[in-house]
Structure formats: structure tokens, C-alpha cells
Amino acid sequence: PPFGHNGEKALDAVAEATGLPREELEAAAQDPTRYGVPAEAGTLEGWLDAGEYRIPVDATAEQVLDALIRPTLAELDALDVRDPAEQQRVLTIASILEAEALPQDYRQVAGAIENRLAPDNTETHGLLQIDATVTYGLGVRSLSFTSGQRQDASNPYNTYVHPGLPPGPIANPGRAALEAVANPSRTRDLYFVADGTGGHVFADTLERHNANVEKWYAIRRAR
């Protein structure tokens, strides 16, 4: 398919905004490399820039997709991210930030992800344990899932069982998320959990993280 779950929603929005038949957009999206997207991407998931565009009324499906992809490529170029594999890596991490965190926490979440991906990470052994990637693989918008789904290795986006990054982006990240990946916070953080105000609280050990989780549960119970 030319898109993943969130890309399909983006395609719906593009079709509605432009009046172009969805099948034409799907056909135009089949080969991402025609727009300068690296072959490593496989699909256009994550590559469409979420912004406002003035598209000519007679624009083709290819021209519309090209207009939406060019800003993402330009931003990666401005960040000096030109290697195809690194572009895919940066976009994937940025998509996790977009799905998991508020902009105020982007750099710190990016730093925690980098710490988890580090080869010398013996705390979580390369497992990101990101809820948003699991639910993306399940094809649902909720961040809730069962313990069985948490252990399901058949979900390639299940970062509780598969170490390293998921197969690709799980959202269409904006500039702030991309910039955060290029300049993550330099901390020892490995864990983060919601703080009850929309943000996150961070920890460098499981013990501290568990204490933060208990605080989050207490906040939820009090609501």
C-alpha cells in the first residue's frame, strides 16, 4: 500500500480538499521514489507535510503529492540529513514524537529514545516500549491495548518485543519534531510517562520511573 494507517487518513483529507479521485491519489503514491523519497521508505507514510497549500485547481495527483512532500525533503536538507537511511531514521523518530508528546517535550523524548537505541543500553536492551507504535500496528487510534497485544510479536510495530525503531513512521511529523530529533536533549533519561498536564516526566532508572508511574495512576484515580 502507498500509505500506512495515518497516511490513509491524510489521503482522505487530500482527496476532500482537492476534489481529486482517491484512486488517482493512490496510484500516484505507489512509487515514493518519484518524489525524491528514499527507497528505504517503501511508502509515503510520514512524508506528507501538514501545512496550508494553494494548489492550482488543475493540479494532477502527482503534482499535489509533490507539493506536500517537498517541504519535508527541504527540512531534512536544512538539517543536513541527506543520507537516505538517515532520513528514514529521523522521520521515524520524529513521527513518534508527534504521536507521543507535546512540542515542549520533543527534545527530551528524542534524547530518551536515542539513549534506548544506544548499543550500550543494558537497561531496556534496545526496546523503545512506545505505546503509540503498538497501537499504530494495531490500526487503532487509542493508546490502550491488552497485555496480550503488548506481547504480540506478530505486530512489527510492537516496540515492547522488537528492539530498535519500528519499520517506519507512524505519523506525519512537523518541523518542530524533525528539529528535535536533529538536536535531542543530552540526558541519561530512559523512561517517560504522562504527568497529568499533557506533558511528561522523565527518569533515568526503572525505580524512579515506577514512582512516576504511580503518581500518574494516582492522578487518574483522582479524576
PDB file of C-alpha atoms in Angstrom, residues 83-201:
ATOM      1  CA  ASP A  83      21.650  10.070   3.600  1.00  0.00           C
ATOM      2  CA  PRO A  84      18.529   8.071   2.627  1.00  0.00           C
ATOM      3  CA  ALA A  85      18.730   5.656   5.557  1.00  0.00           C
ATOM      4  CA  GLU A  86      19.295   8.516   7.998  1.00  0.00           C
ATOM      5  CA  GLN A  87      16.356  10.425   6.505  1.00  0.00           C
ATOM      6  CA  GLN A  88      14.119   7.457   7.207  1.00  0.00           C
ATOM      7  CA  ARG A  89      15.514   7.122  10.723  1.00  0.00           C
ATOM      8  CA  VAL A  90      14.987  10.796  11.557  1.00  0.00           C
ATOM      9  CA  LEU A  91      11.487  10.805  10.120  1.00  0.00           C
ATOM     10  CA  THR A  92      10.552   7.678  12.073  1.00  0.00           C
ATOM     11  CA  ILE A  93      11.720   9.098  15.415  1.00  0.00           C
ATOM     12  CA  ALA A  94      10.079  12.447  14.643  1.00  0.00           C
ATOM     13  CA  SER A  95       6.799  10.680  13.932  1.00  0.00           C
ATOM     14  CA  ILE A  96       6.970   9.050  17.373  1.00  0.00           C
ATOM     15  CA  LEU A  97       7.454  12.475  18.959  1.00  0.00           C
ATOM     16  CA  GLU A  98       4.467  13.786  17.024  1.00  0.00           C
ATOM     17  CA  ALA A  99       2.294  10.898  18.207  1.00  0.00           C
ATOM     18  CA  GLU A 100       3.543  10.660  21.799  1.00  0.00           C
ATOM     19  CA  ALA A 101       4.486  14.087  23.104  1.00  0.00           C
ATOM     20  CA  LEU A 102       3.822  17.800  23.178  1.00  0.00           C
ATOM     21  CA  PRO A 103       6.346  20.104  21.469  1.00  0.00           C
ATOM     22  CA  GLN A 104       7.666  21.240  24.847  1.00  0.00           C
ATOM     23  CA  ASP A 105       8.920  17.685  25.470  1.00  0.00           C
ATOM     24  CA  TYR A 106      10.099  16.793  21.975  1.00  0.00           C
ATOM     25  CA  ARG A 107      13.822  17.211  22.610  1.00  0.00           C
ATOM     26  CA  GLN A 108      13.778  15.326  25.890  1.00  0.00           C
ATOM     27  CA  VAL A 109      11.723  12.452  24.449  1.00  0.00           C
ATOM     28  CA  ALA A 110      14.085  12.367  21.466  1.00  0.00           C
ATOM     29  CA  GLY A 111      17.019  12.124  23.873  1.00  0.00           C
ATOM     30  CA  ALA A 112      15.405   9.266  25.776  1.00  0.00           C
ATOM     31  CA  ILE A 113      14.762   7.402  22.520  1.00  0.00           C
ATOM     32  CA  GLU A 114      18.383   7.857  21.464  1.00  0.00           C
ATOM     33  CA  ASN A 115      19.506   6.531  24.855  1.00  0.00           C
ATOM     34  CA  ARG A 116      17.344   3.457  24.397  1.00  0.00           C
ATOM     35  CA  LEU A 117      18.743   2.874  20.918  1.00  0.00           C
ATOM     36  CA  ALA A 118      22.347   3.141  22.125  1.00  0.00           C
ATOM     37  CA  PRO A 119      24.299  -0.136  21.786  1.00  0.00           C
ATOM     38  CA  ASP A 120      25.429   0.043  25.416  1.00  0.00           C
ATOM     39  CA  ASN A 121      21.887   0.283  26.765  1.00  0.00           C
ATOM     40  CA  THR A 122      21.650  -2.665  29.147  1.00  0.00           C
ATOM     41  CA  GLU A 123      18.614  -1.257  30.959  1.00  0.00           C
ATOM     42  CA  THR A 124      15.983  -1.816  28.250  1.00  0.00           C
ATOM     43  CA  HIS A 125      18.168  -3.668  25.724  1.00  0.00           C
ATOM     44  CA  GLY A 126      17.128  -1.599  22.742  1.00  0.00           C
ATOM     45  CA  LEU A 127      13.385  -1.847  23.395  1.00  0.00           C
ATOM     46  CA  LEU A 128      11.649   1.509  22.938  1.00  0.00           C
ATOM     47  CA  GLN A 129       8.410   0.368  24.629  1.00  0.00           C
ATOM     48  CA  ILE A 130       6.350   3.086  22.941  1.00  0.00           C
ATOM     49  CA  ASP A 131       2.578   2.716  23.212  1.00  0.00           C
ATOM     50  CA  ALA A 132       1.883   4.761  20.068  1.00  0.00           C
ATOM     51  CA  THR A 133       3.866   2.383  17.874  1.00  0.00           C
ATOM     52  CA  VAL A 134       1.944  -0.623  19.207  1.00  0.00           C
ATOM     53  CA  THR A 135      -1.452   0.907  18.531  1.00  0.00           C
ATOM     54  CA  TYR A 136      -0.298   2.082  15.110  1.00  0.00           C
ATOM     55  CA  GLY A 137       0.486  -1.527  14.265  1.00  0.00           C
ATOM     56  CA  LEU A 138      -2.946  -2.500  15.570  1.00  0.00           C
ATOM     57  CA  GLY A 139      -4.573   0.110  13.356  1.00  0.00           C
ATOM     58  CA  VAL A 140      -6.335   1.924  16.210  1.00  0.00           C
ATOM     59  CA  ARG A 141      -6.108   5.498  17.493  1.00  0.00           C
ATOM     60  CA  SER A 142      -6.380   4.687  21.202  1.00  0.00           C
ATOM     61  CA  LEU A 143      -3.230   4.271  23.297  1.00  0.00           C
ATOM     62  CA  SER A 144      -4.901   1.422  25.202  1.00  0.00           C
ATOM     63  CA  PHE A 145      -4.173  -2.217  24.437  1.00  0.00           C
ATOM     64  CA  THR A 146      -4.259  -5.550  26.221  1.00  0.00           C
ATOM     65  CA  SER A 147      -1.376  -7.393  27.865  1.00  0.00           C
ATOM     66  CA  GLY A 148      -1.660  -9.981  25.117  1.00  0.00           C
ATOM     67  CA  GLN A 149      -1.276  -7.308  22.456  1.00  0.00           C
ATOM     68  CA  ARG A 150       1.732  -5.967  24.358  1.00  0.00           C
ATOM     69  CA  GLN A 151       3.402  -9.377  23.966  1.00  0.00           C
ATOM     70  CA  ASP A 152       2.303  -9.963  20.360  1.00  0.00           C
ATOM     71  CA  ALA A 153       5.411 -10.368  18.214  1.00  0.00           C
ATOM     72  CA  SER A 154       3.309 -10.596  15.040  1.00  0.00           C
ATOM     73  CA  ASN A 155       2.875  -6.813  15.253  1.00  0.00           C
ATOM     74  CA  PRO A 156       6.065  -5.445  13.623  1.00  0.00           C
ATOM     75  CA  TYR A 157       5.422  -2.068  15.287  1.00  0.00           C
ATOM     76  CA  ASN A 158       5.362  -3.615  18.766  1.00  0.00           C
ATOM     77  CA  THR A 159       8.378  -1.946  20.355  1.00  0.00           C
ATOM     78  CA  TYR A 160       7.802  -3.896  23.564  1.00  0.00           C
ATOM     79  CA  VAL A 161       9.036  -7.081  21.870  1.00  0.00           C
ATOM     80  CA  HIS A 162      11.010  -5.839  18.831  1.00  0.00           C
ATOM     81  CA  PRO A 163      14.164  -3.846  19.679  1.00  0.00           C
ATOM     82  CA  GLY A 164      15.122  -0.766  17.721  1.00  0.00           C
ATOM     83  CA  LEU A 165      12.927   1.519  15.672  1.00  0.00           C
ATOM     84  CA  PRO A 166       9.629   0.375  14.150  1.00  0.00           C
ATOM     85  CA  PRO A 167       9.593  -0.342  10.376  1.00  0.00           C
ATOM     86  CA  GLY A 168       8.780   3.257   9.527  1.00  0.00           C
ATOM     87  CA  PRO A 169       6.994   6.475  10.551  1.00  0.00           C
ATOM     88  CA  ILE A 170       3.719   6.249  12.445  1.00  0.00           C
ATOM     89  CA  ALA A 171       2.584   9.830  11.762  1.00  0.00           C
ATOM     90  CA  ASN A 172       3.378  12.838   9.581  1.00  0.00           C
ATOM     91  CA  PRO A 173       5.816  14.880  11.712  1.00  0.00           C
ATOM     92  CA  GLY A 174       6.173  18.621  11.522  1.00  0.00           C
ATOM     93  CA  ARG A 175       9.233  20.839  11.591  1.00  0.00           C
ATOM     94  CA  ALA A 176       9.480  21.045  15.393  1.00  0.00           C
ATOM     95  CA  ALA A 177       9.636  17.263  15.730  1.00  0.00           C
ATOM     96  CA  LEU A 178      12.259  16.938  12.988  1.00  0.00           C
ATOM     97  CA  GLU A 179      14.382  19.654  14.595  1.00  0.00           C
ATOM     98  CA  ALA A 180      14.146  17.918  17.969  1.00  0.00           C
ATOM     99  CA  VAL A 181      15.455  14.660  16.506  1.00  0.00           C
ATOM    100  CA  ALA A 182      18.358  16.536  14.962  1.00  0.00           C
ATOM    101  CA  ASN A 183      19.119  18.185  18.323  1.00  0.00           C
ATOM    102  CA  PRO A 184      17.945  15.886  21.149  1.00  0.00           C
ATOM    103  CA  SER A 185      18.461  16.675  24.821  1.00  0.00           C
ATOM    104  CA  ARG A 186      21.661  15.134  26.201  1.00  0.00           C
ATOM    105  CA  THR A 187      20.436  13.363  29.306  1.00  0.00           C
ATOM    106  CA  ARG A 188      20.597   9.898  30.872  1.00  0.00           C
ATOM    107  CA  ASP A 189      16.809   9.527  30.660  1.00  0.00           C
ATOM    108  CA  LEU A 190      15.434   6.198  29.522  1.00  0.00           C
ATOM    109  CA  TYR A 191      11.838   6.423  30.718  1.00  0.00           C
ATOM    110  CA  PHE A 192       8.964   8.861  30.447  1.00  0.00           C
ATOM    111  CA  VAL A 193       5.323   8.830  31.450  1.00  0.00           C
ATOM    112  CA  ALA A 194       2.445  11.309  31.351  1.00  0.00           C
ATOM    113  CA  ASP A 195       2.497  13.910  34.114  1.00  0.00           C
ATOM    114  CA  GLY A 196      -1.236  14.616  34.163  1.00  0.00           C
ATOM    115  CA  THR A 197      -0.982  18.016  32.472  1.00  0.00           C
ATOM    116  CA  GLY A 198      -0.394  16.841  28.911  1.00  0.00           C
ATOM    117  CA  GLY A 199       3.371  16.683  29.309  1.00  0.00           C
ATOM    118  CA  HIS A 200       5.774  14.001  30.510  1.00  0.00           C
ATOM    119  CA  VAL A 201       8.031  13.360  33.464  1.00  0.00           C
TER     120      VAL A 201
END
